[in-house]
Structures are given as structure tokens and as C-alpha cells.
N, CA, C and O atoms as a Tinker XYZ file with bonds, in Angstrom:
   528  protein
     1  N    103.167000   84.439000   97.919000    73     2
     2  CA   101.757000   84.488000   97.617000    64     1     3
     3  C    101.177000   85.722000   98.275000    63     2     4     5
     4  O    101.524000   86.149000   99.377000    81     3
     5  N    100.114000   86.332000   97.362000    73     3     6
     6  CA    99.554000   87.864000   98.031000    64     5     7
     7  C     98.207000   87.180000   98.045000    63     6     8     9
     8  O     97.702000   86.158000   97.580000    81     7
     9  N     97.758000   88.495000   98.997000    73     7    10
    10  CA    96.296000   88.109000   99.025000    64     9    11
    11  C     95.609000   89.289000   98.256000    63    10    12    13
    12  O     96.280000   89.845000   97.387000    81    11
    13  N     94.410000   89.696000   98.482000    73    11    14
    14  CA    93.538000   90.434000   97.803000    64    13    15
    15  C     94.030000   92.062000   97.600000    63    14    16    17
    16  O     93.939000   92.869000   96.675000    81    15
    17  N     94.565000   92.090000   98.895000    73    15    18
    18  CA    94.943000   93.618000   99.098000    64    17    19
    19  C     96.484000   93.620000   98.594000    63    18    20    21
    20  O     96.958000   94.735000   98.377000    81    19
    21  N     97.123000   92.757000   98.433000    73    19    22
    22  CA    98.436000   92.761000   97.609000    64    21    23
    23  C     99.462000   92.332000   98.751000    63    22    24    25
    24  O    100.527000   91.954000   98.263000    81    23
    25  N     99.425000   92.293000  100.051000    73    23    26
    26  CA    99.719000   91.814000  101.252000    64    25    27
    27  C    100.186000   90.280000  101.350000    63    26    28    29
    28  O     99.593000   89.435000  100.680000    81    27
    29  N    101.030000   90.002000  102.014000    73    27    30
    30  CA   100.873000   88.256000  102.053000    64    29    31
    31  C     99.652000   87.440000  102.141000    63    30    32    33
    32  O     98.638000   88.116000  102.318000    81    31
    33  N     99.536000   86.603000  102.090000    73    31    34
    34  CA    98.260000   85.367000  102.277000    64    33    35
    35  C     98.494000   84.628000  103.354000    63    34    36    37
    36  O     99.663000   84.244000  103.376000    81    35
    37  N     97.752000   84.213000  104.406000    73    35    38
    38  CA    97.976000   83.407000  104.800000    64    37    39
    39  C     96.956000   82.034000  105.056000    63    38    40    41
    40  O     95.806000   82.370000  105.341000    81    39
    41  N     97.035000   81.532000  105.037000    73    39    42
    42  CA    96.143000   80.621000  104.956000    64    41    43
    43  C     95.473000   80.430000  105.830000    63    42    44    45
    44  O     95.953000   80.836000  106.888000    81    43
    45  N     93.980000   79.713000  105.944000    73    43    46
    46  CA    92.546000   79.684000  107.068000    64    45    47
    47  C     93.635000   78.952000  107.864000    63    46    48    49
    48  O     94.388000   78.004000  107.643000    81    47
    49  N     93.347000   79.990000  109.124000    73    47    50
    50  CA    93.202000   79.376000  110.515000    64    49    51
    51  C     95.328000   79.662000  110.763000    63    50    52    53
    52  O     96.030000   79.458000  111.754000    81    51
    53  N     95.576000   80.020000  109.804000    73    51    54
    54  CA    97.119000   80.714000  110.091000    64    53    55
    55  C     97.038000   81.682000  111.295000    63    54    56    57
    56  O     96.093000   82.467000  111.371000    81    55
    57  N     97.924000   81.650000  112.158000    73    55    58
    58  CA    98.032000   82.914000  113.260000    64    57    59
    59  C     98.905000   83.926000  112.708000    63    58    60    61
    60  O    100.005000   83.533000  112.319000    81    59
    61  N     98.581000   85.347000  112.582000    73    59    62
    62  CA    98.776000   85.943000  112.089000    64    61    63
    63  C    100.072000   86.684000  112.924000    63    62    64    65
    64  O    100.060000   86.771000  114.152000    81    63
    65  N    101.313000   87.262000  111.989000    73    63    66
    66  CA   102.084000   87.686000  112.863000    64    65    67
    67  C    102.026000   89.250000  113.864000    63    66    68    69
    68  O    102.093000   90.309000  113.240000    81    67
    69  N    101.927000   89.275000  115.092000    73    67    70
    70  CA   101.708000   90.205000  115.994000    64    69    71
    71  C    101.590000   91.665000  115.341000    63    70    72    73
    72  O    102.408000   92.070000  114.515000    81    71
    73  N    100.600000   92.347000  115.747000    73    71    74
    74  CA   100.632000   93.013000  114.710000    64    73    75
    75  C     99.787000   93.750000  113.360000    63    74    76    77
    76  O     99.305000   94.869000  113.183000    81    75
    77  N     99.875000   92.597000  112.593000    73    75    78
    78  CA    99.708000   92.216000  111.745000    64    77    79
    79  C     97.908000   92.338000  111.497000    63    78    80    81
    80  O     97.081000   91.715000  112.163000    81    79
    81  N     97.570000   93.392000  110.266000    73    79    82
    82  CA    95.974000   92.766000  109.794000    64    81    83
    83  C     95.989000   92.810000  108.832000    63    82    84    85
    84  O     96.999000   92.937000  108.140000    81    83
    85  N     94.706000   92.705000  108.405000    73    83    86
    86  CA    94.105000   92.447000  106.955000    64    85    87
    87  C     93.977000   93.856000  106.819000    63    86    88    89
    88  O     93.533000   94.570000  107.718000    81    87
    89  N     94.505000   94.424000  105.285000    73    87    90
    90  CA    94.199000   95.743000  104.827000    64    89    91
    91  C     94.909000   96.301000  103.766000    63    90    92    93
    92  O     96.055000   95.928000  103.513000    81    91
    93  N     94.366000   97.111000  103.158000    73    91    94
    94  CA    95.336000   98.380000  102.444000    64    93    95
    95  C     96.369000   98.835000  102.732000    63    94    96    97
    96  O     96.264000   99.869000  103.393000    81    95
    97  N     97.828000   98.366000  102.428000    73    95    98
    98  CA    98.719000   99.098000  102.936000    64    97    99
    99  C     98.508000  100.402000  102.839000    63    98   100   101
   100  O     99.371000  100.981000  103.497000    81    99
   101  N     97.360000  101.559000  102.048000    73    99   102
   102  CA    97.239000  102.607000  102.289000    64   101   103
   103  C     96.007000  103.420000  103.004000    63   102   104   105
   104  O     95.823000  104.529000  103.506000    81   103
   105  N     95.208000  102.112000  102.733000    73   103   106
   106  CA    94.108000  102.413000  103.951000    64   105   107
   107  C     94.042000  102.538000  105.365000    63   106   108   109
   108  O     95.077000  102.917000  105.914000    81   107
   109  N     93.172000  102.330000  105.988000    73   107   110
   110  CA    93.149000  102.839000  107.404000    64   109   111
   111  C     94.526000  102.044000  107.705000    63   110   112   113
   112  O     94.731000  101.181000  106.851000    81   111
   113  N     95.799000  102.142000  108.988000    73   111   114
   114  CA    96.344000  101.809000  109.263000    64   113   115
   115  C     97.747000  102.303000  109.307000    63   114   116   117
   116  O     98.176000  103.298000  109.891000    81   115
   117  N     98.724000  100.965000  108.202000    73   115   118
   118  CA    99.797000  101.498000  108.203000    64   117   119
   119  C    100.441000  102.728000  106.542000    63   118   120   121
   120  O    100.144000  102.899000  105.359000    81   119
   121  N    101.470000  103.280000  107.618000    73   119   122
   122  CA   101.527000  104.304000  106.858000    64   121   123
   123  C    102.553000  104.299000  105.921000    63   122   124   125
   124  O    103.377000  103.412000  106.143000    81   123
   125  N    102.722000  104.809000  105.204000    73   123   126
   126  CA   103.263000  104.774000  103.630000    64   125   127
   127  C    104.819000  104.312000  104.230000    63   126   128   129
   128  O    105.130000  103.329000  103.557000    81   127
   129  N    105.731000  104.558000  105.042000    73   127   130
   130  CA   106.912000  104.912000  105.645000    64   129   131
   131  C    106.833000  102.900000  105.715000    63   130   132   133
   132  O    107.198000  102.002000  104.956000    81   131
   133  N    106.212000  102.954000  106.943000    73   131   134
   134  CA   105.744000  101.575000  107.548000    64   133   135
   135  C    105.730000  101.034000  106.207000    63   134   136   137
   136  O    106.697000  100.289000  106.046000    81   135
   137  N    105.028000  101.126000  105.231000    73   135   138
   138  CA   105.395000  100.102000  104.349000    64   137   139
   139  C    106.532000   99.937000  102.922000    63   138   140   141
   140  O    106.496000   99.165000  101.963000    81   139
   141  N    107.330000  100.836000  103.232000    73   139   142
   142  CA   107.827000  100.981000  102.089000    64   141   143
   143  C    109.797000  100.146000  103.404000    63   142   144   145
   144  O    110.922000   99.703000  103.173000    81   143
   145  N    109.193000  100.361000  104.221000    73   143   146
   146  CA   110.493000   99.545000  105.529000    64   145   147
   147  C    109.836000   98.226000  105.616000    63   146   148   149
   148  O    110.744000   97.396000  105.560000    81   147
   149  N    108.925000   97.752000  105.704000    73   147   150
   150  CA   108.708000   96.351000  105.447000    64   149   151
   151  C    109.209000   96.075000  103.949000    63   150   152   153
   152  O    110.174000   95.318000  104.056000    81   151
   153  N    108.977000   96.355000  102.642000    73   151   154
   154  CA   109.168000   96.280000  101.556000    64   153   155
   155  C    110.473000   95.829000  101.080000    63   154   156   157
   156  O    110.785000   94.946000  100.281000    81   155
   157  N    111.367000   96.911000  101.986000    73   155   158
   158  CA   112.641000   96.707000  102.162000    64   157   159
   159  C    113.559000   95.910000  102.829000    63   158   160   161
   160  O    114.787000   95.961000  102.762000    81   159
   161  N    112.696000   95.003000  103.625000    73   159   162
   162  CA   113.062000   94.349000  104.592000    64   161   163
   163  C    113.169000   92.693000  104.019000    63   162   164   165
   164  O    113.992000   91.841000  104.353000    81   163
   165  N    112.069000   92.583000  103.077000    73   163   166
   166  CA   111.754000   91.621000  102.472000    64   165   167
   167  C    113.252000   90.702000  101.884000    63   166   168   169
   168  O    113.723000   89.581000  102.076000    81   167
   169  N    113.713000   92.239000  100.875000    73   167   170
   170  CA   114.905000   91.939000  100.287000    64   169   171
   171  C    116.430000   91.945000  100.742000    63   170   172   173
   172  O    116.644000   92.552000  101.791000    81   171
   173  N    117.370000   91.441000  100.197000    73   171   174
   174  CA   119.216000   91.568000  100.825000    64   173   175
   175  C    119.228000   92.843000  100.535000    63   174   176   177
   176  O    118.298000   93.221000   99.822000    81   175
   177  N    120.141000   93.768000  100.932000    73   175   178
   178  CA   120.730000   95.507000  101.034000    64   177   179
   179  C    121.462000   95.481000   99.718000    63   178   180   181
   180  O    122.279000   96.386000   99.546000    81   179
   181  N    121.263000   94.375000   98.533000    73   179   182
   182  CA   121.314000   94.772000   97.571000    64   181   183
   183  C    120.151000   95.377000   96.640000    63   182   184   185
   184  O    120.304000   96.111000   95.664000    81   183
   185  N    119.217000   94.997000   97.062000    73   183   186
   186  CA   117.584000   95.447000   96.232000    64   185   187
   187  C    117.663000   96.702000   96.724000    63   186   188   189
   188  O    118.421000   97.055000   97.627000    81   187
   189  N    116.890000   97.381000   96.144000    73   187   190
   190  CA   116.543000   98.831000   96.200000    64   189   191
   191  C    115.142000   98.754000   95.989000    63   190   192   193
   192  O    114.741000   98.552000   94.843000    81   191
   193  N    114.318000   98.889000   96.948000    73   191   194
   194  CA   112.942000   99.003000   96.570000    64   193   195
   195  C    112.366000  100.629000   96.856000    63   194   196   197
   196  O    112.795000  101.354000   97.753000    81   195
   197  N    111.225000  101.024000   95.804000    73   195   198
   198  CA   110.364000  102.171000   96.300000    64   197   199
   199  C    109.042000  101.795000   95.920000    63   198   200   201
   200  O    108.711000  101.060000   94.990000    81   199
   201  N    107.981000  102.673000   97.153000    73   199   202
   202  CA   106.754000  102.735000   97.101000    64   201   203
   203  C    106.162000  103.982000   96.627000    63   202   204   205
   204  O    106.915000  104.922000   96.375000    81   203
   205  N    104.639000  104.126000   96.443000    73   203   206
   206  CA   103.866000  105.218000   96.629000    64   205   207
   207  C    102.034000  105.019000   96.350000    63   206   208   209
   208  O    101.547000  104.177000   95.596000    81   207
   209  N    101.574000  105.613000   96.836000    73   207   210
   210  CA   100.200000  105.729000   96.782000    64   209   211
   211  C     99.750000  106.113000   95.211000    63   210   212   213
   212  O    100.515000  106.754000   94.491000    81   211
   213  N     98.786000  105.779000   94.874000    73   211   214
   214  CA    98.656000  105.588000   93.708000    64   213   215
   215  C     97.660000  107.051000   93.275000    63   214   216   217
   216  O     96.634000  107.074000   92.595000    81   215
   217  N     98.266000  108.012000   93.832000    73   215   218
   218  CA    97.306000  109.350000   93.745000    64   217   219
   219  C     98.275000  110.318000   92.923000    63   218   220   221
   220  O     99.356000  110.890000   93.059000    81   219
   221  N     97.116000  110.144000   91.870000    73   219   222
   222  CA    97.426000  110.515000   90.286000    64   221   223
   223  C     98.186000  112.208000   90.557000    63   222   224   225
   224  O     99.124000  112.625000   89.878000    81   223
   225  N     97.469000  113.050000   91.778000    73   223   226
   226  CA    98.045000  114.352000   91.444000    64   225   227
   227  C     99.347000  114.333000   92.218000    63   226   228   229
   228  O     99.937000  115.413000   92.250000    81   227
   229  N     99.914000  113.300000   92.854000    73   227   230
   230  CA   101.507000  113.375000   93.716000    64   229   231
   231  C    102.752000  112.654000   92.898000    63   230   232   233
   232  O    103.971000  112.745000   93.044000    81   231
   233  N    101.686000  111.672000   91.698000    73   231   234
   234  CA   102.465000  111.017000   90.648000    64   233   235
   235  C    103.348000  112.009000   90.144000    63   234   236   237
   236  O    102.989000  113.182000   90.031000    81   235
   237  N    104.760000  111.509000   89.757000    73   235   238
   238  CA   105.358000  112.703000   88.921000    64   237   239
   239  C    105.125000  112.316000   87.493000    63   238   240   241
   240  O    104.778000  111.135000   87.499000    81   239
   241  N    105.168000  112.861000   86.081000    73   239   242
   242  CA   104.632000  112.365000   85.315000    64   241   243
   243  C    105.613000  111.545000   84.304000    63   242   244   245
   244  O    106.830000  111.725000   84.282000    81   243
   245  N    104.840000  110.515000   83.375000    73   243   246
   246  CA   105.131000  109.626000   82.328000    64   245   247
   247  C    106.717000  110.313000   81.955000    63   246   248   249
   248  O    106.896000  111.523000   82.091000    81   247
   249  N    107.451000  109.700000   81.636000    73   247   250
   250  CA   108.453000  110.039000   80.650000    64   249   251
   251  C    108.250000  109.603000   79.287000    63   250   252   253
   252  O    107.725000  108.500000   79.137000    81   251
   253  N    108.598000  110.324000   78.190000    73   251   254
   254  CA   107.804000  110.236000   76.917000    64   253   255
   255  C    107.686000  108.921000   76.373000    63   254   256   257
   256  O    106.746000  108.519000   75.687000    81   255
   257  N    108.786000  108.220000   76.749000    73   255   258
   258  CA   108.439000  106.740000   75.690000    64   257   259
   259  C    106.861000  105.961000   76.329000    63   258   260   261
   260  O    105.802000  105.575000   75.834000    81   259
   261  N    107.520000  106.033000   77.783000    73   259   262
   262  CA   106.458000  105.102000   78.737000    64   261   263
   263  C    105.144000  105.944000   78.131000    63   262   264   265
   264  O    104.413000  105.165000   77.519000    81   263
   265  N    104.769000  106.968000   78.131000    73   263   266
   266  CA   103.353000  107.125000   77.541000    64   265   267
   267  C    102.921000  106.776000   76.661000    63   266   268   269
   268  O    101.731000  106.465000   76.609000    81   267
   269  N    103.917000  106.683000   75.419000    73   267   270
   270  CA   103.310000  105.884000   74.355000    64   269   271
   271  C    102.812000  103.901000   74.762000    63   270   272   273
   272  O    102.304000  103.024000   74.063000    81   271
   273  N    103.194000  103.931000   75.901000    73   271   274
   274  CA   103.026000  102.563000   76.390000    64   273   275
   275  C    101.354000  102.244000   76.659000    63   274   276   277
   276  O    100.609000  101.277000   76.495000    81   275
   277  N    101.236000  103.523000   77.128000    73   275   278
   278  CA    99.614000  103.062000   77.965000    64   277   279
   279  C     98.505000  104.369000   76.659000    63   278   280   281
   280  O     97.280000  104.402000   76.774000    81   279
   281  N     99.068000  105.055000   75.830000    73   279   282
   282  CA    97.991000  105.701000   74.947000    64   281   283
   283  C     96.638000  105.223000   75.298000    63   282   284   285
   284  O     95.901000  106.087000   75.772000    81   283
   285  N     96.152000  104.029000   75.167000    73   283   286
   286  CA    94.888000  103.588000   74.989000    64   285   287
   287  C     94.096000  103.186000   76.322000    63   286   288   289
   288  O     92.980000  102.758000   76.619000    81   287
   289  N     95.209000  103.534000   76.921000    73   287   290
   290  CA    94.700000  102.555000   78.501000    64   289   291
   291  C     93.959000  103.369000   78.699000    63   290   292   293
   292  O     94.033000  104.536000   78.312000    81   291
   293  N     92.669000  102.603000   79.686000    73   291   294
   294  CA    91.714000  103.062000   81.197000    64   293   295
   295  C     92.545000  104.242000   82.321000    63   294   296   297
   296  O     93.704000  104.259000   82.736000    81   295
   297  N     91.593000  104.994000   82.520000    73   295   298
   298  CA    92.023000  105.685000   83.978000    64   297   299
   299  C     92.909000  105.091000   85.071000    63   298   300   301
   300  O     93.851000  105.573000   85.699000    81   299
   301  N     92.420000  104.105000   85.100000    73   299   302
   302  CA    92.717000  102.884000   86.476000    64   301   303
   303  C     94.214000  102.199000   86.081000    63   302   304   305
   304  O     95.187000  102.054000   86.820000    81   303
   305  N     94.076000  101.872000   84.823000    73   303   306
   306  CA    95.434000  101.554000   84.790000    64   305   307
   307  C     96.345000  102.011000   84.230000    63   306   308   309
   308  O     97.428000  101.542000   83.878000    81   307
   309  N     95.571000  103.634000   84.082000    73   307   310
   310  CA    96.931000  104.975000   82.920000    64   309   311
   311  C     97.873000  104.903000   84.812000    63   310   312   313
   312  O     99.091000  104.923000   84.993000    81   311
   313  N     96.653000  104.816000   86.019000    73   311   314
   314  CA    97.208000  105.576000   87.153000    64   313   315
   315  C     97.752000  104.063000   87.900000    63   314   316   317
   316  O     98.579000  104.262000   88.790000    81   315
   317  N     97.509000  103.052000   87.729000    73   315   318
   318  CA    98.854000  102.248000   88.371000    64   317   319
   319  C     99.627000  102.078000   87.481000    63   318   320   321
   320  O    100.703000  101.803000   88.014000    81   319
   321  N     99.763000  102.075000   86.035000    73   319   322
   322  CA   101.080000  101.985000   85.595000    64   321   323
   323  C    102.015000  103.484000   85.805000    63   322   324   325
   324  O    103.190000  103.253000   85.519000    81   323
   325  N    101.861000  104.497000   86.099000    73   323   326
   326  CA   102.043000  105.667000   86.344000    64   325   327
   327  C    102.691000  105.585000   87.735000    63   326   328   329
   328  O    103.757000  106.087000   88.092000    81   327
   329  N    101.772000  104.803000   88.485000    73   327   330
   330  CA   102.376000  104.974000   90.248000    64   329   331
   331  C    103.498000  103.760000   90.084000    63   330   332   333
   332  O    104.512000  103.860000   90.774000    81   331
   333  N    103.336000  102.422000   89.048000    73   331   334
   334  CA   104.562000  101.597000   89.683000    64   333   335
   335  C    106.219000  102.148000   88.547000    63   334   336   337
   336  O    107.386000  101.760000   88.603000    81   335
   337  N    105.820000  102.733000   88.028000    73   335   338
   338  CA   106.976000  103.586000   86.932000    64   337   339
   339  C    107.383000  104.421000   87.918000    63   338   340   341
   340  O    108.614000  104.401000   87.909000    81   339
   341  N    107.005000  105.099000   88.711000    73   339   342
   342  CA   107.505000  106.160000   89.441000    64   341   343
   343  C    108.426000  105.472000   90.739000    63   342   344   345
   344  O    109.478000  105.818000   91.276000    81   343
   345  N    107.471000  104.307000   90.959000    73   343   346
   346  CA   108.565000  103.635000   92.261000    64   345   347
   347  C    109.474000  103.024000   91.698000    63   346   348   349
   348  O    110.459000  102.883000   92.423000    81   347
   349  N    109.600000  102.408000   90.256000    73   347   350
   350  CA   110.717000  101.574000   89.947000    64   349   351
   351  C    111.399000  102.453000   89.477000    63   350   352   353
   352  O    112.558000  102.148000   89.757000    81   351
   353  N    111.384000  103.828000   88.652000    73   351   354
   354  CA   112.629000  105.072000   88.223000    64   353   355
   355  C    113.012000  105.816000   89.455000    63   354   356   357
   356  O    113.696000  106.830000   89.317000    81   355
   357  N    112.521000  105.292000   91.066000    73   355   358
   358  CA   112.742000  106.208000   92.538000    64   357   359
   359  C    113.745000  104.726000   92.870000    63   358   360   361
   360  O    114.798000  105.037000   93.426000    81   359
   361  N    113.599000  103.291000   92.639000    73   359   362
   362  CA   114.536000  102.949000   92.972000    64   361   363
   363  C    115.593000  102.698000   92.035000    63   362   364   365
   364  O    116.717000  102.380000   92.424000    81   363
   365  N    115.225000  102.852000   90.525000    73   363   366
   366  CA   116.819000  102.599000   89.747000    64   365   367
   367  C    117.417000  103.871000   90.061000    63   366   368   369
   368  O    118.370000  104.214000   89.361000    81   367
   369  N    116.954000  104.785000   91.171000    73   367   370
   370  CA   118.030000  106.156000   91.165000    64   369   371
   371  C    118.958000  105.735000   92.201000    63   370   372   373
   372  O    120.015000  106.352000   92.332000    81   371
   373  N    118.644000  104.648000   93.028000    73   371   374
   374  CA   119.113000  104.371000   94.204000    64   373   375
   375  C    120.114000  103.467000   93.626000    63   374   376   377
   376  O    120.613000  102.629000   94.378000    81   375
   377  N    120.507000  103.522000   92.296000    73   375   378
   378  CA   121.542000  102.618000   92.068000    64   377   379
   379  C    122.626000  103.374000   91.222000    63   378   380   381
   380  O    123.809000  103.126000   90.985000    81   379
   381  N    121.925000  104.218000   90.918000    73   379   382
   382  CA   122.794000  105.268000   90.199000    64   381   383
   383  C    122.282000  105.157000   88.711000    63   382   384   385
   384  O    123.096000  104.944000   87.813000    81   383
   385  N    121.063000  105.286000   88.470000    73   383   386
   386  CA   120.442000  105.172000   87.299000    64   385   387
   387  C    119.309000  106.479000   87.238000    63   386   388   389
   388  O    118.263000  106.301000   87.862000    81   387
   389  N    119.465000  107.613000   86.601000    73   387   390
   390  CA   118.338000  108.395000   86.571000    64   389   391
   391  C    117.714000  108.618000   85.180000    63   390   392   393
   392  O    118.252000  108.656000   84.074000    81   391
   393  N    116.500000  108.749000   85.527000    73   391   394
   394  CA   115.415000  109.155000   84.203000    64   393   395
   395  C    115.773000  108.003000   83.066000    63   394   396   397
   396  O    116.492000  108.154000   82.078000    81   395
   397  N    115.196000  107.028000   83.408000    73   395   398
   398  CA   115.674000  105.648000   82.523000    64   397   399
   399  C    113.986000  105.559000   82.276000    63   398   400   401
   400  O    113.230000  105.268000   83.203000    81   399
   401  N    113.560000  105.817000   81.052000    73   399   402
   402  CA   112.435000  105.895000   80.801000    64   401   403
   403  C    111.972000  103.826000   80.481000    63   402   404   405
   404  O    112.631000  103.228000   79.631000    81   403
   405  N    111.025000  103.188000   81.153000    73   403   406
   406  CA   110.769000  101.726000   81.524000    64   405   407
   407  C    110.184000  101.482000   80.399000    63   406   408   409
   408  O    109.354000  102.352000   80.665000    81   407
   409  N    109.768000  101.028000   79.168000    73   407   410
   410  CA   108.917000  100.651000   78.312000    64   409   411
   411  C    108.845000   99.651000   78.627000    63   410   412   413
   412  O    109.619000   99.129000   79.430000    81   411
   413  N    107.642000   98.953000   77.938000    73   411   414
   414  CA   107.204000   97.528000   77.682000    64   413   415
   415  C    107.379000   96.583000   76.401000    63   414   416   417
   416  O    107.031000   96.927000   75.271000    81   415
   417  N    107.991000   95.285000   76.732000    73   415   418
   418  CA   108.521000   94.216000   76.019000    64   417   419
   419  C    107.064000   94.034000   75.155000    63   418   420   421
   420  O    106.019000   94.685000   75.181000    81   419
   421  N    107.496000   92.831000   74.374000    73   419   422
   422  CA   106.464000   92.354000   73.422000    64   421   423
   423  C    105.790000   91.687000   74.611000    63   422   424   425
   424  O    104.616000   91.607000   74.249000    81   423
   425  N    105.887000   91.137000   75.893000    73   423   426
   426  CA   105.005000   90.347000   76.548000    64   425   427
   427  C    104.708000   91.586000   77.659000    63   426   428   429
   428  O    104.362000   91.261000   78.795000    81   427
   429  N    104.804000   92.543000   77.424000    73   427   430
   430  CA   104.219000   93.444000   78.510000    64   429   431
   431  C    105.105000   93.902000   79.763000    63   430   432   433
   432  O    104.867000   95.011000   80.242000    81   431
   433  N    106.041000   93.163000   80.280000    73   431   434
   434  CA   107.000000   93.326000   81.110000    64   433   435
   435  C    107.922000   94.356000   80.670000    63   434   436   437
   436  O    108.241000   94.520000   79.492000    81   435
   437  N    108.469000   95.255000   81.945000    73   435   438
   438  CA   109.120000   96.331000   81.939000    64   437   439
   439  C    110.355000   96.041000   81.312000    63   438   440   441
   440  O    110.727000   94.891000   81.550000    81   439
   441  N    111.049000   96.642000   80.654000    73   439   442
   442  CA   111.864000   96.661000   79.938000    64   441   443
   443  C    113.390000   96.824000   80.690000    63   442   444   445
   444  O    114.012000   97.831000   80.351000    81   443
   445  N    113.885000   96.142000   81.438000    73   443   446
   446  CA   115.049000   96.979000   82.291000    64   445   447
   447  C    116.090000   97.863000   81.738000    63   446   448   449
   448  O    115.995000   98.185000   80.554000    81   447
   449  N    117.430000   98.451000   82.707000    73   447   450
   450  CA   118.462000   98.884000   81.798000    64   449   451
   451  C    118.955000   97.173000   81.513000    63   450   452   453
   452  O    118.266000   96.155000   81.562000    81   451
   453  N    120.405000   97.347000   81.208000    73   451   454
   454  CA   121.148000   95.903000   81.221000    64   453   455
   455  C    121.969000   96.268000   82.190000    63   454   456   457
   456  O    122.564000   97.301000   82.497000    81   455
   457  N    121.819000   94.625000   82.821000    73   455   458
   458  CA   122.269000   94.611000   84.165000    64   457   459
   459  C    121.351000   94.779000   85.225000    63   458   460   461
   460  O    121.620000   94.632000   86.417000    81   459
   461  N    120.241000   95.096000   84.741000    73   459   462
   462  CA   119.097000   95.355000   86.341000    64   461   463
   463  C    118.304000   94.008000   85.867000    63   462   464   465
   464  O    118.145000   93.363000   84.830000    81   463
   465  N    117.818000   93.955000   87.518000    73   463   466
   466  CA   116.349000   92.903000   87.030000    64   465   467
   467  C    115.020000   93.557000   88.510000    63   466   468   469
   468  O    115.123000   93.842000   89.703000    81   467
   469  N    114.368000   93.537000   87.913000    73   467   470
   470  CA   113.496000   94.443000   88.669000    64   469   471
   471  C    112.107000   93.613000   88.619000    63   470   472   473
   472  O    111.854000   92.654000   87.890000    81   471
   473  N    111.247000   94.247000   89.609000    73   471   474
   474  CA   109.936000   94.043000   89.372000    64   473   475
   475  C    108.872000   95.076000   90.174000    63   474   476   477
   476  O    109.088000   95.882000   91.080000    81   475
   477  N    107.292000   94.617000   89.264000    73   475   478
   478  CA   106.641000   96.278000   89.336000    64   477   479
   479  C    105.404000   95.458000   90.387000    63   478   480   481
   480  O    105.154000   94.280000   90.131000    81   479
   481  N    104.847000   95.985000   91.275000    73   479   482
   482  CA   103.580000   95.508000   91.746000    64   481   483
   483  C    102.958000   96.723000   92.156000    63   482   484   485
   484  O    103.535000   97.735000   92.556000    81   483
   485  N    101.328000   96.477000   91.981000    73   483   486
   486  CA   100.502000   97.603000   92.278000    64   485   487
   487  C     99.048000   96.930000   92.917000    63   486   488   489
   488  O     98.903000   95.708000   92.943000    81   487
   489  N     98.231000   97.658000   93.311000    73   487   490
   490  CA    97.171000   96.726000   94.148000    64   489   491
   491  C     96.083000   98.661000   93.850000    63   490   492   493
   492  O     96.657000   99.544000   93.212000    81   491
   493  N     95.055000   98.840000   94.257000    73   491   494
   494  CA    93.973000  100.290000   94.559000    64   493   495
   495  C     94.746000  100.878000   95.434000    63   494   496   497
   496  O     94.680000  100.457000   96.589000    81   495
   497  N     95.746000  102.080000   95.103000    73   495   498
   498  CA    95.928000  102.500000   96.242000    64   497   499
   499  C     97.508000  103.153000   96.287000    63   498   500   501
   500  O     98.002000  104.266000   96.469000    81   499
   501  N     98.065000  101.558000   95.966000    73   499   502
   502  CA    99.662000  101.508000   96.639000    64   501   503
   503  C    100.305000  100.982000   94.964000    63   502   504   505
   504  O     99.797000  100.432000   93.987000    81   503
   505  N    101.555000  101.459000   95.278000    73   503   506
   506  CA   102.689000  100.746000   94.111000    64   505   507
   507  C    103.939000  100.472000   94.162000    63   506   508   509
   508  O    104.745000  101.342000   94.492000    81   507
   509  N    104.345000   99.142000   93.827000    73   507   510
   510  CA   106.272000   98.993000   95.248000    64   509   511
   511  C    106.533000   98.671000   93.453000    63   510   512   513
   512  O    105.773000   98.399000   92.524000    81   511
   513  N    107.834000   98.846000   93.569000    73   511   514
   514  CA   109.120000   98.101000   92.975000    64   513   515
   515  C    110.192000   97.589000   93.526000    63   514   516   517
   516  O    110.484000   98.092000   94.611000    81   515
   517  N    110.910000   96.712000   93.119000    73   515   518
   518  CA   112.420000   95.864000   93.608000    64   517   519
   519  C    112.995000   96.162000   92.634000    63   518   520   521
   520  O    112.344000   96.206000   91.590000    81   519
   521  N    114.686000   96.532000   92.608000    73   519   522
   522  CA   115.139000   96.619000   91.701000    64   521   523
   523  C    116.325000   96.076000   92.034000    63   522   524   525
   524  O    116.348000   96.002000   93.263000    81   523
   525  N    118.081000   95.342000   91.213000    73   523   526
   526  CA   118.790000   94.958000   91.591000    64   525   527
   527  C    119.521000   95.044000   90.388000    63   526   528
   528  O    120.676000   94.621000   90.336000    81   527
């Protein structure tokens, strides 16, 4: 369960682990590094996860299919589907998969290679993938 900022939840009156606040993984605080090693930590040393900040000019850009994906989209979500494509094609490289352009299924979900199973999350800001 996440909470608002895309972070775990914990529930009223939970003690929070040491540490630990309420925030933007890219806002004031912790730093991109810091969270992309928690991220990783989550999963077995078989996942491959990557992060990144969701700042459109460090994005590298669309690969041609995936653009035809978002044509019509909003700003807001041309630039998180943009930032979580970039962390999930930064970790299918970590498997030995490059420039695997991600389209979207009839229900909207990323399209994997065969043999992967992955997933995309994004929040204002930040964008992780898991991949396996």
C-alpha cells in the first residue's frame, strides 16, 4: 500500500521507521541514489529496478512505437509516461535487453518482452520500475 506521495502508508498512530518521513522521494530530502537503493532493496537480486525524476529535459526520448502510445495525452502524463518508460528500458538493459520499445496492451498495461514481467510506477516528480 502507497500513500499520497507514492511512499508506503502507514497507518494513524503507526511508528514510523527511524528515519523515515513523509515526502517526495524527490523533494526536499532524500536523494535520487537513496531512493533508487531502497527501491532495490524492496526486491530478490533477481529484479532489476530503475528510477528517475520526472524532468522532461533529462528524460531521454520516446522510442517511436511508445509515442504513438500517448499522441493525445496531457503534458503531465506525455511526462510520467516518458519518465516511467525510461526507468523500465534502464532496467530491461540490466538484463540484457536494449531499446525494447514498451507499448500498451488493449487494457493499458506495458507490453513486456516474453519472459519479463515488470511493473511501471510514477507519483509528481519521481518514476521506478521492477523488472524480472
Amino acid at each position: 500500500m502507497t500513500g499520497s506521495q507514492g511512499m508506503p502508508a502507514f497507518p494513524r498512530g503507526h511508528m514510523l521507521p527511524a528515519g523515515y518521513e513523509h515526502r517526495s522521494p524527490t523533494g526536499t530530502g532524500a536523494a535520487p541514489q537513496h531512493v533508487e537503493a531502497v527501491l532495490g532493496s524492496l526486491f530478490p537480486r533477481e529484479v532489476c529496478t530503475a528510477t528517475a525524476a520526472s524532468d522532461p529535459v533529462a528524460l531521454p526520448p520516446l522510442l517511436p512505437g511508445e509515442e504513438a502510445c500517448i499522441r493525445r495525452a496531457v503534458e503531465r502524463r506525455r511526462r510520467d509516461f516518458t519518465a516511467g518508460r525510461a526507468c523500465a528500458r534502464r532496467a530491461l538493459e540490466q538484463l540484457g535487453i536494449a531499446n525494447y520499445p514498451l507499448l500498451m496492451g488493449p487494457d493499458r498495461a506495458p507490453v513486456w518482452p516474453d519472459g519479463v514481467v515488470g511493473s511501471i510506477t510514477h507519483c509528481p516528480g519521481f518514476a521506478g520500475a521492477a523488472v524480472a
